[in-house]
Short mmCIF file of C-alpha atoms in Angstrom, two decimals:
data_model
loop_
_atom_site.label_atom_id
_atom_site.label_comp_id
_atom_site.label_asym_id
_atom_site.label_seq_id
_atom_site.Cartn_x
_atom_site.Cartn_y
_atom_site.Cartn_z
CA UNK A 1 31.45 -99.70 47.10
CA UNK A 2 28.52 -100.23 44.49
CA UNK A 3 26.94 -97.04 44.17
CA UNK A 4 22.97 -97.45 44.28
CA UNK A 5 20.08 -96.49 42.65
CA UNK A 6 18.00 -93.93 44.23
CA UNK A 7 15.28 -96.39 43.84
CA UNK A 8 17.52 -99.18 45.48
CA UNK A 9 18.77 -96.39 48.68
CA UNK A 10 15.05 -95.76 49.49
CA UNK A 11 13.61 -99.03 49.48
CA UNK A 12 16.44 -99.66 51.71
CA UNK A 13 15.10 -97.68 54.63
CA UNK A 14 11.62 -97.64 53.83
CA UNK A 15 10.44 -101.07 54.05
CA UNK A 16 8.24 -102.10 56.84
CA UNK A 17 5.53 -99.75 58.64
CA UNK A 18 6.08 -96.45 60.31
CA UNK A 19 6.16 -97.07 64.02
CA UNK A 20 5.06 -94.43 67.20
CA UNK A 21 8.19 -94.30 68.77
CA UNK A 22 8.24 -93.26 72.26
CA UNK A 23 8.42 -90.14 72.37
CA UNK A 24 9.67 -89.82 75.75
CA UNK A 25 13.17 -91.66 74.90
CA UNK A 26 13.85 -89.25 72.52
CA UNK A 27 13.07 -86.30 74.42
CA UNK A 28 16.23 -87.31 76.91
CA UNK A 29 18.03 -86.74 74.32
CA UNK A 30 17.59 -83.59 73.82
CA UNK A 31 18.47 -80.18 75.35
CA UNK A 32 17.33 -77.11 75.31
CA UNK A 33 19.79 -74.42 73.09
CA UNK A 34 19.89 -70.93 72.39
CA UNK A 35 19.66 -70.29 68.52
CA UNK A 36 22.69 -68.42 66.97
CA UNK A 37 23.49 -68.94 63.33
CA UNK A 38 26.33 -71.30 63.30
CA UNK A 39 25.29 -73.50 66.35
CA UNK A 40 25.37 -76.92 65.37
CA UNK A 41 22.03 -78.31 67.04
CA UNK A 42 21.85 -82.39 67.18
CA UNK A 43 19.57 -84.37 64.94
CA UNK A 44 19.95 -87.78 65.50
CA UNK A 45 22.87 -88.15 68.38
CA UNK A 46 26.26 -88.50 67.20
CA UNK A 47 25.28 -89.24 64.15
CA UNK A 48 23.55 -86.10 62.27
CA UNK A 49 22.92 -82.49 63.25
CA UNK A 50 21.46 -79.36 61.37
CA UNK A 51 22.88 -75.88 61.30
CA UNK A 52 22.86 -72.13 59.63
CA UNK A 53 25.41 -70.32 58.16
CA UNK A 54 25.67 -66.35 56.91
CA UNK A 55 27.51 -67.61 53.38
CA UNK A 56 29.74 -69.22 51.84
CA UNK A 57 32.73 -67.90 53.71
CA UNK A 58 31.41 -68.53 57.25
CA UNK A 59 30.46 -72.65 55.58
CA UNK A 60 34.87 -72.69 55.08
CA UNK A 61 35.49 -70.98 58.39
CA UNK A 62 33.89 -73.85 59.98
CA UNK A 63 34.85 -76.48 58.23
CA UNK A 64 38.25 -75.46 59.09
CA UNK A 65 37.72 -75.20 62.28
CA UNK A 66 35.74 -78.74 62.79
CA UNK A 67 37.88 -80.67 60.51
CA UNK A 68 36.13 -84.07 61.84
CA UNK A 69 32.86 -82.79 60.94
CA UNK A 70 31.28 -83.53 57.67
CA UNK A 71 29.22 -80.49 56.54
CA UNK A 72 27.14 -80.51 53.37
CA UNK A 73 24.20 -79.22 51.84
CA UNK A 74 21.86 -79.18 48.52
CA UNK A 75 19.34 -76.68 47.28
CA UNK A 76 16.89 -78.92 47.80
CA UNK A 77 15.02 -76.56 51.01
CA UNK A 78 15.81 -73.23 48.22
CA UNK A 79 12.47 -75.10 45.93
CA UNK A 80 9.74 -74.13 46.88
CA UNK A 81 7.67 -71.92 44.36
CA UNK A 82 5.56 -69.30 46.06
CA UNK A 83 2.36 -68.02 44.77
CA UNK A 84 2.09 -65.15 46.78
CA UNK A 85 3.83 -64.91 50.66
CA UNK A 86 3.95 -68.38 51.60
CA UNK A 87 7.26 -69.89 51.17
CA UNK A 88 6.39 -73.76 51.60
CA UNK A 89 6.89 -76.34 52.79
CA UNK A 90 8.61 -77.68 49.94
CA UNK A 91 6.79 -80.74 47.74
CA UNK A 92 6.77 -84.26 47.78
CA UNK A 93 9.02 -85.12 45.12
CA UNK A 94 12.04 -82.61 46.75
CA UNK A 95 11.13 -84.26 50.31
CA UNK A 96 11.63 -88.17 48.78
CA UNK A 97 14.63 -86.45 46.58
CA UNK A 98 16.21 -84.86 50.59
CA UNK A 99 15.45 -88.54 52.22
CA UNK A 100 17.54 -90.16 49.10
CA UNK A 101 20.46 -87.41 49.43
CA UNK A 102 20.56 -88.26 53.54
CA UNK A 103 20.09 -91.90 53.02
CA UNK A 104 23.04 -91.98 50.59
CA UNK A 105 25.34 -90.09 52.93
CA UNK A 106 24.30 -91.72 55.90
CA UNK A 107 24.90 -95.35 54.57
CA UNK A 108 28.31 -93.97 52.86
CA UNK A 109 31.36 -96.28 53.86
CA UNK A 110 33.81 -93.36 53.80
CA UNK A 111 31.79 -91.63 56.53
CA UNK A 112 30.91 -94.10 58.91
CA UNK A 113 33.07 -92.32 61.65
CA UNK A 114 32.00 -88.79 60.79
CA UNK A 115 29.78 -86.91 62.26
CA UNK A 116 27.40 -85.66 59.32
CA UNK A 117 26.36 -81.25 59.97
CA UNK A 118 23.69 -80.01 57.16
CA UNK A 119 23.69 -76.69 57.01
CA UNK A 120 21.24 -73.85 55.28
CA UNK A 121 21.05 -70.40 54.70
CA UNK A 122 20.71 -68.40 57.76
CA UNK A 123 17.26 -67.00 56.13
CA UNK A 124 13.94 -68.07 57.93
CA UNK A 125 12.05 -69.52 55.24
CA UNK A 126 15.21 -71.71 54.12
CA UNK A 127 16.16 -72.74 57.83
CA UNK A 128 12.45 -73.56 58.16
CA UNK A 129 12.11 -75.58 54.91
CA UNK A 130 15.19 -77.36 55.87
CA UNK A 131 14.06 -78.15 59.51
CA UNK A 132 10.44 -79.97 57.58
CA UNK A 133 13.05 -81.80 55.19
CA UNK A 134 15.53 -82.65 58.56
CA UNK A 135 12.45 -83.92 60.28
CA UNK A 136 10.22 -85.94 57.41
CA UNK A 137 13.63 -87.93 56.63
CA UNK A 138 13.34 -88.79 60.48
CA UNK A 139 9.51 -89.70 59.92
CA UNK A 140 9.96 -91.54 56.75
CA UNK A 141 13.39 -93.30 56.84
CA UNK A 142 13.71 -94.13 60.70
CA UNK A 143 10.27 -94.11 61.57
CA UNK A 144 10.20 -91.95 64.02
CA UNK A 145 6.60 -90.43 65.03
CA UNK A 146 5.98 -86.79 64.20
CA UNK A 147 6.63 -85.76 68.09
CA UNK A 148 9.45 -87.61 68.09
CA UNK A 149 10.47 -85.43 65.09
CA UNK A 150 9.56 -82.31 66.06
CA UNK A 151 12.12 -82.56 69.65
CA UNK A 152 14.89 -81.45 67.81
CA UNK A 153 13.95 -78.70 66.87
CA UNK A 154 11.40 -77.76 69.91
CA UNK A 155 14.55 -77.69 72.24
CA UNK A 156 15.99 -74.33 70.09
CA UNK A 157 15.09 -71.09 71.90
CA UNK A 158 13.71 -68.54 70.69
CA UNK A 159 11.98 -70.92 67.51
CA UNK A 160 14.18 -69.97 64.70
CA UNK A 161 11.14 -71.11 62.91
CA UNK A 162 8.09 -69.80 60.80
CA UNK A 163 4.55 -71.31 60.52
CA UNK A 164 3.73 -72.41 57.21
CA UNK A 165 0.98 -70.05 56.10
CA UNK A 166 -1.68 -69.73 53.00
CA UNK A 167 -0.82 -68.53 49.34
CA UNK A 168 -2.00 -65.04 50.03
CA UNK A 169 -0.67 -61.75 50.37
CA UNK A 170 -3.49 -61.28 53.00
CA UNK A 171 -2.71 -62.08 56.88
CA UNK A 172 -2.16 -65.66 57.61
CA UNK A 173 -4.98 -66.82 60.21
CA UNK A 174 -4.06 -70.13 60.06
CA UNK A 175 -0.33 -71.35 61.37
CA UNK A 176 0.87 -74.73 59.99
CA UNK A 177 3.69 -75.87 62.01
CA UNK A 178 6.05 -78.28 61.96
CA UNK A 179 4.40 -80.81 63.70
CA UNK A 180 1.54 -80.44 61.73
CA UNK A 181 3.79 -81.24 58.16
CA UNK A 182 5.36 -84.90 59.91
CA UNK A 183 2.01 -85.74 61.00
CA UNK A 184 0.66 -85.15 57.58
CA UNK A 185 4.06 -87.17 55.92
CA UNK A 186 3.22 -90.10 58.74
CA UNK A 187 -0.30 -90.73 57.94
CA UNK A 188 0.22 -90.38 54.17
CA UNK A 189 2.36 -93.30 54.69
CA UNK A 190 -0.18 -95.30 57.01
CA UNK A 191 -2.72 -94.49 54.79
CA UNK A 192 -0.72 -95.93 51.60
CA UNK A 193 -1.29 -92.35 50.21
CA UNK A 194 2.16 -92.02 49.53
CA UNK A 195 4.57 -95.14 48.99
CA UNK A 196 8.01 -94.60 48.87
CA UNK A 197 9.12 -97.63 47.56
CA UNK A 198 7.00 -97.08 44.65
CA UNK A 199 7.03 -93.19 44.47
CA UNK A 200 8.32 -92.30 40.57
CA UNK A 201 10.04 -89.06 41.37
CA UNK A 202 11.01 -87.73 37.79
CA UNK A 203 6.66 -88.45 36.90
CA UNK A 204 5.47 -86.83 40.02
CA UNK A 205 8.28 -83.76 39.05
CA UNK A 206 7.29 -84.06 35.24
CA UNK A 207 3.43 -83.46 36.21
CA UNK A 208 3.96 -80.64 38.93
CA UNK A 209 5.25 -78.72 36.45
#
């Protein structure tokens, strides 16, 4: 198979406008879960799912003992660059580089039958960060609206999640969830505010730093 550009894989998935899925159909797909480190929770059905894992031995444990499963990861949810307690979300550039890593497995001949597990640190702000990437791939590449989004992660119990907070060391009196972030990500994209067809990734990097 002819490997693609990055450039080539997003425009792939990205073409057309964002829809508002119903987000009833999707919440029927979706039960409600404990949250244990190592539960593999369901992203998109039979297809994708997300989970967190202690280190790198427990990550070979379980791919042992799920040899049908595909797990894999990046350090893409590890950059964000605090300024003071907050801890992200992480920036535009690493959310279009996470939808061009997913698109690229997803679309991958050789795993067409597998069933694709991403898995991050068992540490808060990392499982968080990777839940906002897990969930603007969903907005941006499959069009799914922000509530429609958020279900897979809503279902976990207790929220394994943090709110997104200011760049203070002060207390936080404002909580930005997750919902808020894929609402944000779909109207950026509604609003032409953010193109990903025509997003230049290494610029957008080059200037942030």
């Amino acid at each position: 198979m002819a490997k693609r550009s990055g450039g080539d894989t997003i425009k792939s998935l990205f073409s057309g406008k964002p829809s508002t899925r119903d987000t009833n159909a999707h919440a029927n797909m979706y039960e409600k879960k404990p949250w244990a480190v190592g539960n593999i929770y369901p992203i998109i059905k039979g297809k994708l799912s997300f989970t967190a894992h202690r280190n790198d031995d427990h990550t070979l444990a379980e791919i042992k003992k799920n040899p049908t499963l595909f797990f894999f990861s990046s350090d893409l949810q590890e950059r964000y660059e605090p300024y003071c307690a907050d801890f992200g979300p992480v920036n535009l550039g690493v959310v279009h580089r996470f939808c061009t890593l997913l698109t690229e497995r997803m679309t991958d001949s050789r795993l067409t039958n597998r069933h694709l597990i991403y898995y991050s640190d068992e540490d808060t702000a990392l499982r968080t960060n990777t839940a906002f990437l897990l969930g603007a791939y969903l907005v941006l590449c499959h069009k799914w609206a922000p509530e429609a989004a958020a279900l897979p992660f809503a279902v976990i119990e207790p929220n394994p999640f943090k709110p997104f907070r200011d760049a203070t060391y002060l207390p936080s009196d404002y909580h930005l969830t997750l919902l808020d972030c894929f609402s944000a990500l779909h109207k950026a994209v509604e609003l032409g505010w953010y193109d990903p067809e025509g997003f230049d990734v290494e610029d957008y990097e080059y200037w942030d730093h």
